[in-house]
mmCIF file of C-alpha atoms in Angstrom:
data_model
loop_
_atom_site.group_PDB
_atom_site.id
_atom_site.type_symbol
_atom_site.label_atom_id
_atom_site.label_comp_id
_atom_site.label_asym_id
_atom_site.label_seq_id
_atom_site.Cartn_x
_atom_site.Cartn_y
_atom_site.Cartn_z
ATOM 1 C CA ALA A 1 16.984 19.240 8.449
ATOM 2 C CA GLY A 2 13.438 18.608 7.317
ATOM 3 C CA ALA A 3 10.098 20.205 8.142
ATOM 4 C CA GLU A 4 10.335 19.215 11.841
ATOM 5 C CA PHE A 5 6.615 18.550 12.496
ATOM 6 C CA VAL A 6 4.596 15.559 13.591
ATOM 7 C CA VAL A 7 1.358 14.362 11.926
ATOM 8 C CA ALA A 8 -0.823 11.979 13.903
ATOM 9 C CA LEU A 9 -2.894 9.486 11.931
ATOM 10 C CA CYS A 10 -5.904 8.033 13.779
ATOM 11 C CA GLY A 11 -8.626 5.524 13.048
ATOM 12 C CA GLU A 12 -9.722 5.175 9.468
ATOM 13 C CA MET A 13 -8.041 8.427 8.205
ATOM 14 C CA MET A 14 -6.818 8.112 4.680
ATOM 15 C CA THR A 15 -3.473 9.814 3.814
ATOM 16 C CA MET A 16 -4.168 9.782 0.033
ATOM 17 C CA PRO A 17 -7.943 9.890 -0.644
ATOM 18 C CA GLY A 18 -8.930 8.004 -3.820
ATOM 19 C CA LEU A 19 -6.216 5.360 -3.453
ATOM 20 C CA PRO A 20 -6.750 1.949 -1.772
ATOM 21 C CA ARG A 21 -5.509 1.404 1.750
ATOM 22 C CA ALA A 22 -3.305 -1.586 0.578
ATOM 23 C CA PRO A 23 -1.406 -1.305 -2.722
ATOM 24 C CA ALA A 24 -2.282 -3.820 -5.458
ATOM 25 C CA ALA A 25 1.333 -4.939 -5.467
ATOM 26 C CA GLU A 26 0.697 -6.772 -2.141
ATOM 27 C CA ALA A 27 -1.517 -9.306 -3.962
ATOM 28 C CA ILE A 28 1.176 -10.233 -6.592
ATOM 29 C CA HIS A 29 2.934 -13.484 -5.942
ATOM 30 C CA ILE A 30 4.937 -16.140 -7.848
ATOM 31 C CA ASN A 31 3.581 -19.656 -7.552
ATOM 32 C CA GLU A 32 5.696 -22.865 -7.377
ATOM 33 C CA LYS A 33 5.665 -23.113 -11.240
ATOM 34 C CA GLY A 34 7.264 -19.670 -11.470
ATOM 35 C CA GLU A 35 4.102 -18.036 -12.817
ATOM 36 C CA ILE A 36 3.004 -14.629 -11.684
ATOM 37 C CA GLU A 37 -0.364 -14.563 -9.869
ATOM 38 C CA GLY A 38 -2.487 -11.649 -8.681
ATOM 39 C CA LEU A 39 -2.103 -9.267 -11.604
ATOM 40 C CA PHE A 40 -5.192 -7.450 -12.721
#
């Protein structure tokens, strides 16, 4: 099942041009007071 092909990603190649390398959700955290930090 599936397309059965391999795609090699090398160096600084972007898989989705125009989007950041790391998603913004990685910066969202909950501090010790239970408040959300890292939202825009």
